[in-house]
Amino acid sequence: MKGKSLVNNVGVSVALALLATGVAISAQDKYTLKVPNGLAFSEFRGYEGWQTISISYNEGLLAVILGNPAMIDAYKAGAPGNGKPFPDGAKMAKIHWDPKKKETYPGQPLVPTTLHDIDFMVKDGKRFADSGGWGYAEFEYEAASDTFRPGTLADKPPQGNDAKCGFACHTIVKNRDYVFTEYPKR
């Protein structure tokens, strides 16, 4: 009896270990994603803890724009309004959510609900010399599978499949070192 019980316990333990391993294998590691010929999600590891630059509401999406310390320091020094470009290593992340009106809250504010996508920018004059010194990436979030994927031409707005995907839109702010986002007074 003891031998049978031991075999059963080992069998259950092995089954649970395999189940746990299977769950771990099936969960996506977003940091393994990369835009073809472009930026990797892993280049922005820790973006969730970056300081807020600004917020926005555009095309039906709420967004928070975050900056790494190099980006924040450049803004505080007056870039890009002081005529100086952002330094190499400056990074931004723009997280978009679908909004929802909170009917029961005072003023019925819009609040974020489902994650929509995350956009990234990094300044690297050597690597991205042909796109104003900036590299771009956009990763769409798939709520049903709780996974991300690189943006494509079928997305809205369409995303190219390289690190220059955002350059065409950003050329209208060339005089601001290709950056739309203002750093408002705090």
Steps between C-alpha positions, in 0.01 A plus 500: 500500500778741591669437164180570310441819697854617433461432127170692497653795685797511263265469202285789623810711572639435152163578341475828693857592407429433133179700518681792664777480240244490220330810636835679526593401146167617358514845668650758268821676592443839337871573525573241229302698239668709234379706208652337189819694415425728793469552871458228759256526789795408724671832417230664715510269800380690806292753305211441741692689769609796289383851585193644330571758232137566408161348427287514188167409348499447125305290251288354781794380712636619835877504534776563748840598360795394713869588477817337622732714716698627198178619334371666817834673564501636143147635539592664832800662329262653244515259205380525239385862540855613581611389153699207633416146389424220739813298588574153375348254746184707558195272491125543504212256547140585412242266649152511342178376658140489387310754712186455703284771652454452873132601527493478881812712558479878543536664159466161325870480406646278231721232651717232339358151453645247255861544398516577126868530407839635604720724285872547558759753381874502561757759398811344344659724239731233361252214486215713360684769305256470210192565717597815687698304757188331638389138490133412538298191589136424562367188670129417484341335802267205444271487806349159418841331517667751736787536251675767296602496135689747281273746319430443129372692200152361576488683838357848556709699455700274267843403631796422280713202587822673593635754745405787266125424520427825689737726311257613227254637757769662711657702217244777560674569832855488365561839666422333836748216440212286368318495836134601528464473876529813712626487857235707683558709811469302823 
